[in-house]
């Protein structure tokens, strides 16, 4: 039995913690204080013991906690070269601040740590404590986790690119040229569990493509939010109460115009006019246009239907 156990575990990354886990499970399955071959087969040997133990813990969680556990495990894995996945450390505070109920996240973390599926690494302060998967072999030998990773492979790679872009943005002095645009920004805005750097990066990227509405004297009247790409055209409705904008992100958005100042706004055209098909139901009878932040305003155009 010893030879069989060592044969399964030797060569695995972090073999010693995996051996420790397997021995613990064998001891828990002992009969009359004796570890038997039947117990070895029951727990699944060296590799299967880990997956079976993880499944047992996971199945004991209520459905809401199971979803939280899935999110935690996915957050602790990153794509590497080829199709391989590797574990990574994440600050405990980042996991708790990921948009879910903090008490539920803490409850699930505690359960997974107590079950020796996750482990903590202390930092200089409690806020620097990091969490990681206790056994690298869990990524390959727990079918449930393998299925999650396969389903989320594309999203994990996109998330990894976001992390790398945010780190580059910080390293190069947070320049405007390194910000996200278009579809990349739109995807980044959907992640609920960004860390502080990623959150700052996405917010800065969003602000860089926010359109501002000005009057003819150059006074800012309103900020038009909602697009993730450059806004290139805008028109008013016939009664002057609504504005329709078109963006490079492939979307059109409608805004309510609630003041007389906005109805009389002069805005600069950035790229091109909306086509008649795009503005069907709208009629331009006021000089319009707009500009993006930190971009020069081209000449004012008036569009008529």
XYZ file of C-alpha atoms in Angstrom:
305
model
C 0.000 0.000 0.000
C 2.858 2.358 0.801
C 4.476 1.635 -2.565
C 1.165 2.201 -4.363
C 0.599 5.508 -2.581
C 4.098 6.803 -3.268
C 3.874 5.655 -6.875
C 0.768 7.782 -7.396
C 2.032 10.890 -5.651
C 5.737 11.108 -6.498
C 6.263 13.510 -9.381
C 3.151 15.538 -8.635
C 3.632 19.270 -7.920
C 3.577 19.878 -4.155
C 3.741 16.127 -3.516
C 4.266 16.482 0.232
C 0.950 18.303 0.967
C -0.826 15.805 -1.296
C 0.747 12.907 0.607
C -0.301 14.513 3.881
C -3.890 14.861 2.638
C -4.016 11.247 1.422
C -2.678 9.926 4.724
C -5.259 11.971 6.619
C -8.083 10.469 4.542
C -6.664 6.979 5.033
C -6.548 7.514 8.778
C -10.141 8.757 8.810
C -11.177 5.556 6.966
C -9.246 3.239 9.319
C -10.789 0.117 10.826
C -9.977 -0.603 14.481
C -7.051 1.801 14.307
C -5.627 -0.047 11.310
C -5.223 1.384 7.809
C -6.218 -1.383 5.408
C -6.060 -1.960 1.671
C -9.860 -1.734 1.651
C -9.593 1.744 3.169
C -7.041 2.702 0.505
C -9.435 1.649 -2.248
C -12.342 3.355 -0.510
C -10.677 6.775 -0.425
C -9.379 6.346 -3.977
C -5.659 6.096 -3.420
C -3.391 9.099 -3.775
C -4.956 11.033 -6.638
C -8.615 10.071 -6.488
C -8.719 10.767 -2.753
C -8.308 14.463 -3.429
C -11.119 14.678 -5.981
C -13.490 12.537 -3.945
C -12.777 14.538 -0.813
C -13.378 17.826 -2.635
C -16.655 16.534 -4.061
C -17.812 15.435 -0.613
C -17.182 18.916 0.795
C -18.805 20.619 -2.191
C -21.944 18.463 -2.064
C -22.461 19.368 1.594
C -22.814 23.061 0.693
C -26.194 24.658 0.041
C -26.759 25.728 -3.616
C -25.899 29.396 -2.956
C -22.661 28.405 -1.247
C -21.823 25.995 -4.075
C -21.978 28.880 -6.552
C -19.741 30.951 -4.307
C -17.284 28.054 -4.015
C -17.168 27.779 -7.819
C -16.401 31.489 -8.154
C -13.659 31.258 -5.529
C -11.931 28.312 -7.217
C -12.122 29.958 -10.651
C -10.605 33.123 -9.196
C -7.660 31.107 -7.863
C -6.696 29.578 -11.226
C -5.066 31.239 -14.212
C -4.266 30.014 -17.731
C -0.632 29.221 -18.492
C 1.060 28.083 -21.687
C -1.036 25.882 -23.970
C -4.078 24.376 -22.309
C -2.546 24.120 -18.828
C -4.012 25.869 -15.803
C -2.059 26.781 -12.683
C -3.086 28.000 -9.257
C -2.383 31.529 -8.082
C -2.638 33.482 -4.854
C -5.315 36.130 -4.381
C -5.754 38.445 -1.434
C -8.547 37.248 0.824
C -9.998 40.768 0.887
C -10.378 40.716 -2.918
C -12.423 37.518 -2.773
C -14.678 38.945 -0.072
C -15.154 42.216 -1.974
C -16.162 40.503 -5.218
C -19.783 41.673 -5.233
C -21.359 38.803 -3.264
C -22.611 38.790 0.309
C -19.346 39.068 2.322
C -20.665 36.840 5.110
C -21.405 34.051 2.618
C -17.962 34.360 1.022
C -16.298 34.215 4.442
C -18.414 31.206 5.405
C -17.470 29.286 2.261
C -13.798 30.259 2.526
C -13.684 29.012 6.104
C -15.312 25.714 5.092
C -12.865 25.148 2.217
C -9.862 26.071 4.360
C -10.965 23.777 7.189
C -11.359 20.970 4.629
C -7.753 21.601 3.488
C -8.835 22.398 -0.063
C -7.590 25.985 0.271
C -4.784 27.400 2.376
C -3.817 30.811 3.697
C -0.506 32.648 3.440
C -0.095 35.438 5.975
C 1.130 38.872 4.915
C 2.489 41.845 6.818
C -1.045 42.648 7.963
C -4.372 40.840 8.052
C -5.457 42.699 4.903
C -2.508 41.144 3.039
C -3.492 37.536 3.813
C -3.610 35.518 0.588
C -5.628 32.457 -0.402
C -4.570 29.703 -2.798
C -5.621 26.187 -3.766
C -3.971 23.853 -1.283
C -3.025 21.206 -3.849
C -2.044 21.941 -7.449
C -3.145 18.377 -8.235
C -6.722 19.396 -7.466
C -6.827 21.255 -10.796
C -6.198 18.016 -12.689
C -7.769 15.443 -10.394
C -11.081 16.981 -9.372
C -13.498 16.482 -12.304
C -15.916 19.122 -11.004
C -13.223 21.805 -11.057
C -11.931 20.559 -14.420
C -15.428 21.010 -15.884
C -15.704 24.541 -14.497
C -12.336 25.434 -15.992
C -13.252 24.000 -19.378
C -16.533 25.942 -19.447
C -14.814 29.179 -18.403
C -11.554 28.781 -20.330
C -12.245 31.714 -22.669
C -13.381 34.010 -19.863
C -10.371 33.091 -17.742
C -8.013 33.989 -20.568
C -9.838 37.279 -21.136
C -9.684 38.008 -17.423
C -5.965 37.234 -17.371
C -5.419 39.679 -20.247
C -7.326 42.338 -18.300
C -5.068 41.785 -15.285
C -1.959 42.035 -17.466
C -3.234 45.204 -19.181
C -4.034 46.819 -15.825
C -0.575 45.985 -14.485
C 1.027 47.395 -17.662
C -1.063 50.572 -17.354
C 0.196 51.065 -13.799
C 3.799 50.177 -14.678
C 3.926 52.681 -17.570
C 2.525 55.565 -15.558
C -1.217 55.170 -16.193
C -1.100 56.726 -19.650
C -4.227 57.260 -21.751
C -2.757 55.205 -24.602
C -2.877 52.028 -22.491
C -6.592 52.262 -21.636
C -9.212 49.828 -22.926
C -11.661 50.659 -25.697
C -14.577 49.102 -27.537
C -15.363 45.437 -26.973
C -12.455 44.899 -24.561
C -13.817 47.630 -22.311
C -17.365 46.339 -22.618
C -16.228 42.859 -21.518
C -14.164 44.243 -18.640
C -17.159 46.180 -17.322
C -19.058 42.906 -16.848
C -16.601 41.378 -14.352
C -18.087 41.627 -10.842
C -14.946 40.735 -8.872
C -12.238 43.151 -10.006
C -9.411 43.981 -7.631
C -8.643 47.626 -6.837
C -6.094 48.093 -9.633
C -8.372 46.473 -12.229
C -11.307 48.548 -10.997
C -9.293 51.780 -11.313
C -8.151 50.732 -14.786
C -11.678 50.001 -16.038
C -13.050 53.215 -14.514
C -10.293 55.257 -16.162
C -10.998 53.537 -19.492
C -14.731 54.245 -19.177
C -14.104 57.897 -18.354
C -11.882 58.269 -21.417
C -14.767 57.420 -23.766
C -17.475 59.338 -21.931
C -19.148 61.863 -24.221
C -19.785 65.377 -22.944
C -22.499 67.695 -24.237
C -21.579 71.392 -24.543
C -23.429 74.610 -25.333
C -22.284 77.078 -27.975
C -20.305 79.050 -25.360
C -18.274 75.969 -24.438
C -20.045 75.308 -21.138
C -20.457 71.627 -20.239
C -24.159 70.781 -19.973
C -24.299 67.020 -19.485
C -22.329 63.779 -19.483
C -23.602 60.968 -21.708
C -22.756 57.579 -20.202
C -23.534 54.049 -21.285
C -21.414 53.467 -24.398
C -18.153 51.545 -24.181
C -16.774 52.854 -27.495
C -16.336 56.273 -29.095
C -19.625 58.134 -29.554
C -19.610 59.495 -33.094
C -23.045 60.995 -33.729
C -26.122 62.402 -32.004
C -29.558 63.751 -32.952
C -32.581 65.177 -31.131
C -36.154 63.966 -31.432
C -38.660 66.336 -33.149
C -39.984 67.648 -29.825
C -36.485 68.186 -28.456
C -37.061 65.999 -25.401
C -34.843 63.062 -26.378
C -31.387 62.536 -27.807
C -30.194 59.491 -29.774
C -26.464 58.698 -29.872
C -24.524 56.137 -31.910
C -21.221 54.598 -30.840
C -18.336 52.624 -32.252
C -19.307 49.830 -29.860
C -22.226 49.086 -32.214
C -24.947 50.435 -29.941
C -27.368 53.347 -30.051
C -28.668 54.893 -26.836
C -31.505 57.250 -26.067
C -31.256 60.000 -23.429
C -34.011 62.166 -22.009
C -33.376 65.899 -22.445
C -34.932 67.629 -19.467
C -33.812 71.265 -19.657
C -34.083 74.096 -22.173
C -30.297 74.472 -22.132
C -29.886 70.919 -23.391
C -32.523 71.405 -26.079
C -30.597 74.373 -27.415
C -27.233 72.631 -27.164
C -24.676 72.891 -29.927
C -22.513 69.803 -30.157
C -19.600 68.835 -32.366
C -19.616 65.919 -34.774
C -16.717 63.536 -34.077
C -16.809 61.022 -36.900
C -19.877 60.803 -39.084
C -23.568 61.557 -39.124
C -26.169 58.959 -38.279
C -27.733 57.534 -41.414
C -31.469 58.083 -42.088
C -32.110 54.449 -41.160
C -30.328 54.902 -37.837
C -32.379 57.952 -36.890
C -35.754 56.799 -38.179
C -38.396 58.462 -36.041
C -36.096 61.347 -35.117
C -35.889 64.728 -36.809
C -32.980 67.143 -36.542
C -34.102 70.759 -36.352
C -31.416 72.113 -34.032
C -27.661 72.501 -34.487
C -26.161 69.490 -32.759
C -22.929 67.871 -31.928
C -20.641 66.670 -29.213
C -17.066 65.772 -28.364
C -15.160 63.187 -26.363
C -13.080 64.101 -23.328
C -9.653 65.538 -24.180
C -10.438 65.611 -27.902
C -10.664 68.735 -30.041
C -14.106 69.685 -31.222
C -14.487 69.759 -35.026
C -16.729 72.306 -36.771
C -20.409 72.401 -35.846
C -22.774 70.686 -38.265
C -26.520 71.024 -38.599
C -28.400 67.967 -39.850
C -31.867 68.193 -41.329
C -34.344 65.537 -42.405
